[in-house]
Amino acid sequence: MLASFKGKSIIVTGGSKGIGRGIAKGFAACGGQVMLAARHTAELDDCVAEIKSSGGVARATQCDVADWQSVQNLVAETAKAFGGVDVLCANAGIFPQAKIVDLAPDDWDHVLSTNLKSTFLCVKACIPEFGKRNQGRVVITSSITGPITGFPGWTHYGASKAGQLGFLRVAALELARYGTTINAVMPGTIMTEGLIDLGQQYLDAAAAAIPLKRLGSVDDIANAAIFLASDYASYITGQTIVVDGGQILPETADAIAAI
Ligand code: NAP
């Protein structure tokens, strides 16, 4: 176990699937009380059952992270169930693909609301809870896509993920007065349900372009999130960790071929 979160209250948005599910299971394995949030209840219930069957503590709340009232309800329910909020993992996100010429303005707004506005809403809703005990941790799931790399069809997604980092650098200053840190994990290509939807050809090409020659696992991201939320990272705020198997490093395809 990397760290103990015994008795701590942890919100994981997008906790029903993929990276969020991995993060939720990771915190539960470290003794945390985990509140999972997503829109579809069947997958939430499935994840809660899995965590409980391993001896962990978990509950779930249906929540649309782009909706202010829904996010406020999530935080209120978490505080009621677990006595407060110690850690917010702002992880929920979507990555539909459409090139600019085909991208409808409403679809742009939908991605920005789900990925970026949600980060603001979740942090805003948690501030009163962090303030009560003058402590808190926020871990954002950003991406290498947008802040560092690009892929055709993801202008809206890349903008949302880069926007999260702009948000975090200012938020780190504002949250300091509540004894709260905020940092981000920047995953490379991680094997999740959402990524499987992009097709085997995409997955094979992605793995071939990664120096460590494999896609990341949800546990790879969970480990970084757990570190950033732990006492080991209590003096780190406004920072990012790239977790990508070296994906951003090769200058050219020749660099990969020469490994
Ligand atoms: P995923 O497998 O598709 O899971 C996404 C999760 O977010 C689900 O639990 C989903 O549940 C939830 N969600 C989506 N929209 C929501 C909304 N409006 N309100 C509440 N919950 C919502 O995706 P993933 O691959 O794990 O991605 C998770 C995060 O990692 C995202 O922020 C993504 O940008 C980031 N990321 C992923 C990768 C990768 O390679 N997989 C790489 C870099 C960054 P519902 O649909 O039931 O709401």
Coordinates of C-alpha atoms and ligand atoms in Angstrom, one line a residue:
M1 CA 0.0 0.0 0.0
L2 CA 1.4 3.4 -1.1
A3 CA -0.4 5.4 1.6
S4 CA -3.2 5.1 4.1
F5 CA -6.5 6.8 3.5
K6 CA -8.2 5.1 6.4
G7 CA -11.3 7.2 7.4
K8 CA -10.7 9.7 4.5
S9 CA -13.6 10.7 2.2
I10 CA -12.8 10.6 -1.5
I11 CA -15.0 11.7 -4.4
V12 CA -14.1 10.2 -7.8
T13 CA -16.1 11.6 -10.7
G14 CA -16.4 9.3 -13.6
G15 CA -15.7 6.5 -11.0
S16 CA -17.9 3.9 -12.7
K17 CA -15.6 3.1 -15.6
G18 CA -12.0 3.2 -16.9
I19 CA -9.5 5.4 -15.2
G20 CA -12.0 6.6 -12.6
R21 CA -12.9 3.1 -11.6
G22 CA -9.2 2.3 -11.3
I23 CA -8.7 5.4 -9.1
A24 CA -11.7 4.5 -6.9
K25 CA -10.5 0.9 -6.4
G26 CA -7.0 2.2 -5.6
F27 CA -8.2 4.6 -2.9
A28 CA -10.5 1.9 -1.5
A29 CA -7.6 -0.5 -1.3
C30 CA -5.8 2.1 0.7
G31 CA -8.6 2.3 3.2
G32 CA -10.5 5.3 1.9
Q33 CA -14.3 5.8 1.8
V34 CA -15.0 6.4 -1.8
M35 CA -18.0 8.1 -3.4
L36 CA -18.4 7.3 -7.1
A37 CA -20.2 9.7 -9.4
A38 CA -21.4 9.2 -13.0
R39 CA -24.6 9.4 -15.0
H40 CA -25.4 5.7 -15.4
T41 CA -26.4 3.9 -12.3
A42 CA -25.9 0.3 -13.5
E43 CA -22.1 0.7 -13.9
L44 CA -21.9 2.7 -10.6
D45 CA -23.7 -0.1 -8.7
D46 CA -21.4 -2.7 -10.3
C47 CA -18.3 -0.8 -9.2
V48 CA -19.6 -0.3 -5.7
A49 CA -20.3 -4.1 -5.5
E50 CA -16.8 -4.9 -6.7
I51 CA -15.2 -2.6 -4.1
K52 CA -17.3 -3.9 -1.3
S53 CA -16.6 -7.5 -2.3
S54 CA -12.9 -6.7 -1.8
G55 CA -13.6 -5.4 1.7
G56 CA -13.6 -1.7 0.7
V57 CA -16.0 1.1 1.5
A58 CA -17.9 2.7 -1.4
R59 CA -21.1 4.4 -2.3
A60 CA -22.4 5.9 -5.5
T61 CA -24.4 8.9 -6.6
Q62 CA -25.8 9.7 -10.0
C63 CA -24.3 13.0 -11.1
D64 CA -23.8 15.0 -14.2
V65 CA -20.6 16.9 -13.6
A66 CA -21.6 19.6 -16.0
D67 CA -24.6 20.5 -14.0
W68 CA -24.1 22.8 -10.9
Q69 CA -27.1 21.5 -8.9
S70 CA -26.0 17.9 -9.6
V71 CA -22.5 18.6 -8.4
Q72 CA -23.7 20.4 -5.3
N73 CA -25.9 17.3 -4.5
L74 CA -22.8 15.0 -4.9
V75 CA -20.8 17.0 -2.4
A76 CA -23.7 17.3 0.1
E77 CA -24.3 13.5 -0.1
T78 CA -20.6 12.7 0.3
A79 CA -20.3 15.0 3.3
K80 CA -23.5 13.4 4.8
A81 CA -22.3 9.8 4.2
F82 CA -18.6 10.2 5.2
G83 CA -18.5 13.3 7.4
G84 CA -16.8 15.6 4.9
V85 CA -14.7 15.6 1.8
D86 CA -10.9 15.1 2.0
V87 CA -10.0 14.3 -1.6
L88 CA -11.7 15.3 -4.9
C89 CA -10.6 13.4 -8.0
A90 CA -12.0 15.4 -10.9
N91 CA -11.7 12.7 -13.5
A92 CA -15.0 12.4 -15.5
G93 CA -14.5 13.3 -19.2
I94 CA -15.5 12.5 -22.7
F95 CA -13.5 12.4 -25.9
P96 CA -15.7 12.2 -29.0
Q97 CA -13.8 12.8 -32.2
A98 CA -14.7 15.3 -34.9
K99 CA -12.5 17.5 -37.1
I100 CA -13.1 21.2 -37.0
V101 CA -14.9 21.2 -40.4
D102 CA -17.4 18.7 -39.0
L103 CA -17.5 19.9 -35.4
A104 CA -20.8 21.4 -34.4
P105 CA -20.6 24.4 -32.1
D106 CA -23.0 22.6 -29.6
D107 CA -20.7 19.6 -29.6
W108 CA -17.8 21.9 -28.7
D109 CA -19.8 23.3 -25.8
H110 CA -20.7 19.8 -24.6
V111 CA -17.1 18.7 -24.4
L112 CA -15.9 21.9 -22.8
S113 CA -18.8 21.7 -20.2
T114 CA -18.2 18.0 -19.4
N115 CA -14.4 18.2 -19.2
L116 CA -13.5 21.8 -18.1
K117 CA -16.5 23.6 -16.6
S118 CA -17.0 20.4 -14.5
T119 CA -13.6 20.8 -13.0
F120 CA -14.4 24.3 -11.9
L121 CA -17.9 23.2 -10.6
C122 CA -16.5 20.3 -8.6
V123 CA -13.7 22.3 -7.0
K124 CA -16.1 25.2 -6.2
A125 CA -18.6 22.8 -4.5
C126 CA -15.8 21.2 -2.4
I127 CA -14.3 24.4 -1.1
P128 CA -16.7 24.8 1.9
E129 CA -15.8 21.2 2.9
F130 CA -12.1 21.8 2.6
G131 CA -12.4 25.0 4.5
K132 CA -14.1 23.4 7.5
R133 CA -10.9 21.4 8.3
N134 CA -8.5 23.6 6.5
Q135 CA -7.3 20.7 4.5
G136 CA -8.0 19.1 1.2
R137 CA -6.6 17.5 -2.0
V138 CA -7.7 17.9 -5.6
V139 CA -6.4 15.6 -8.3
I140 CA -7.5 16.4 -11.9
T141 CA -7.3 13.9 -14.7
S142 CA -6.0 16.0 -17.6
S143 CA -4.2 14.4 -20.6
I144 CA -1.1 14.7 -22.7
T145 CA -3.5 15.5 -25.6
G146 CA -3.9 19.3 -25.7
P147 CA -1.3 20.4 -23.2
I148 CA 1.6 18.6 -25.0
T149 CA 0.5 16.5 -28.0
G150 CA -2.2 16.7 -30.7
F151 CA -4.4 14.3 -32.6
P152 CA -6.8 15.3 -35.5
G153 CA -10.4 15.3 -34.3
W154 CA -9.7 16.4 -30.8
T155 CA -9.5 20.2 -30.9
H156 CA -12.4 20.5 -28.4
Y157 CA -10.9 17.8 -26.2
G158 CA -7.4 19.2 -26.3
A159 CA -8.6 22.6 -25.5
S160 CA -10.5 21.2 -22.5
K161 CA -7.5 19.3 -21.2
A162 CA -5.1 22.3 -21.6
G163 CA -7.8 24.5 -20.0
Q164 CA -7.8 22.2 -16.9
L165 CA -4.1 23.0 -16.4
G166 CA -4.6 26.8 -16.7
F167 CA -7.4 26.4 -14.2
L168 CA -5.2 24.4 -11.8
R169 CA -2.3 26.9 -11.7
V170 CA -4.6 29.7 -10.6
A171 CA -6.7 27.5 -8.4
A172 CA -3.6 26.4 -6.5
L173 CA -3.1 29.9 -5.4
E174 CA -6.8 30.3 -4.3
L175 CA -7.0 27.0 -2.6
A176 CA -3.8 27.5 -0.5
R177 CA -5.8 29.5 2.0
Y178 CA -7.9 26.4 2.7
G179 CA -4.9 24.2 3.3
T180 CA -5.7 22.5 0.0
T181 CA -3.5 21.3 -2.8
I182 CA -4.5 20.8 -6.4
N183 CA -2.5 18.9 -9.0
A184 CA -3.1 17.0 -12.2
V185 CA -2.2 13.6 -13.7
M186 CA -1.6 13.8 -17.5
P187 CA -2.2 10.3 -18.8
G188 CA -0.9 9.0 -22.1
T189 CA -2.9 6.3 -23.9
I190 CA -4.6 4.2 -21.2
M191 CA -6.6 1.1 -21.8
T192 CA -10.2 1.9 -20.8
E193 CA -13.7 1.2 -22.0
G194 CA -13.8 4.7 -23.6
L195 CA -10.6 4.0 -25.5
I196 CA -11.7 0.6 -26.7
D197 CA -14.5 2.4 -28.5
L198 CA -11.9 4.0 -30.7
G199 CA -11.1 0.6 -32.3
Q200 CA -8.3 -2.0 -32.4
Q201 CA -6.4 -0.1 -35.2
Y202 CA -6.1 3.0 -33.0
L203 CA -5.0 0.8 -30.0
D204 CA -2.3 -1.0 -32.0
A205 CA -0.9 2.2 -33.5
A206 CA -0.9 3.8 -30.1
A207 CA 1.0 0.9 -28.4
A208 CA 3.6 0.9 -31.2
A209 CA 4.3 4.6 -30.7
I210 CA 5.0 4.2 -26.9
P211 CA 8.6 3.6 -25.9
L212 CA 7.6 1.1 -23.1
K213 CA 5.6 -0.7 -25.9
R214 CA 2.3 -1.0 -24.0
L215 CA -0.7 1.1 -23.3
G216 CA -1.0 2.3 -19.8
S217 CA -3.3 0.6 -17.2
V218 CA -5.8 2.3 -15.0
D219 CA -3.6 1.3 -12.1
D220 CA -0.7 3.4 -13.5
I221 CA -2.9 6.5 -13.3
A222 CA -4.4 5.5 -9.9
N223 CA -0.9 5.2 -8.4
A224 CA -0.1 8.8 -9.5
A225 CA -3.4 10.1 -8.2
I226 CA -2.9 8.3 -4.8
F227 CA 0.6 9.8 -4.5
L228 CA -0.7 13.3 -5.2
A229 CA -3.5 13.0 -2.6
S230 CA -1.2 11.4 0.0
D231 CA 0.9 13.0 2.8
Y232 CA 4.0 12.3 0.6
A233 CA 2.8 15.1 -1.7
S234 CA 1.6 17.6 0.9
Y235 CA 4.1 20.3 -0.3
I236 CA 3.2 19.9 -4.0
T237 CA 0.6 22.1 -5.5
G238 CA -0.2 23.5 -9.0
Q239 CA 1.9 20.7 -10.6
T240 CA 1.4 18.0 -13.2
I241 CA 2.7 14.4 -13.6
V242 CA 2.9 12.9 -17.1
V243 CA 2.1 9.1 -16.9
D244 CA 2.6 7.9 -20.5
G245 CA 5.3 5.2 -20.8
G246 CA 7.5 7.8 -22.5
Q247 CA 4.9 8.5 -25.2
I248 CA 5.6 12.2 -25.5
L249 CA 9.4 11.7 -25.9
P250 CA 10.2 10.5 -29.4
E251 CA 11.1 13.3 -31.9
T252 CA 10.3 11.2 -34.9
A253 CA 9.1 7.8 -35.9
D254 CA 12.8 6.9 -36.4
A255 CA 13.4 7.5 -32.7
I256 CA 10.8 4.8 -31.9
A257 CA 12.3 2.5 -34.5
A258 CA 15.8 2.9 -33.0
I259 CA 14.7 1.8 -29.5
Ligands
NAP1 P1 -14.3 6.2 -19.9 O1 -13.8 4.8 -19.8 O2 -15.2 6.6 -21.0 O3 -15.0 6.6 -18.5 C1 -15.5 7.9 -18.4 C2 -16.2 8.1 -17.1 O4 -16.7 9.4 -17.0 C3 -17.4 7.2 -16.9 O5 -17.6 6.8 -15.6 C4 -18.6 8.1 -17.3 O6 -19.8 7.6 -16.8 C5 -18.1 9.4 -16.7 N1 -18.8 10.6 -17.3 C6 -18.8 11.0 -18.6 N2 -19.5 12.1 -18.7 C7 -20.0 12.4 -17.5 C8 -20.8 13.4 -16.9 N3 -21.3 14.4 -17.7 N4 -21.1 13.4 -15.6 C9 -20.6 12.5 -14.8 N5 -19.8 11.5 -15.2 C10 -19.5 11.5 -16.5 O7 -13.1 7.2 -20.0 P2 -11.6 7.1 -19.4 O8 -10.8 6.7 -20.6 O9 -11.5 6.4 -18.2 O10 -11.3 8.7 -19.2 C11 -11.4 9.2 -17.9 C12 -10.6 10.5 -17.8 O11 -9.3 10.3 -18.2 C13 -11.2 11.6 -18.8 O12 -11.1 12.9 -18.2 C14 -10.2 11.5 -20.0 O13 -10.1 12.8 -20.6 C15 -8.9 11.2 -19.3 N6 -7.9 10.6 -20.1 C16 -8.1 9.3 -20.6 C17 -7.1 8.8 -21.4 C18 -7.2 7.4 -22.0 O14 -6.3 7.0 -22.8 N7 -8.2 6.6 -21.6 C19 -5.9 9.5 -21.7 C20 -5.8 10.8 -21.2 C21 -6.8 11.3 -20.4 P3 -21.2 7.9 -17.4 O15 -21.1 7.8 -18.9 O16 -22.2 6.9 -16.8 O17 -21.6 9.3 -17.0

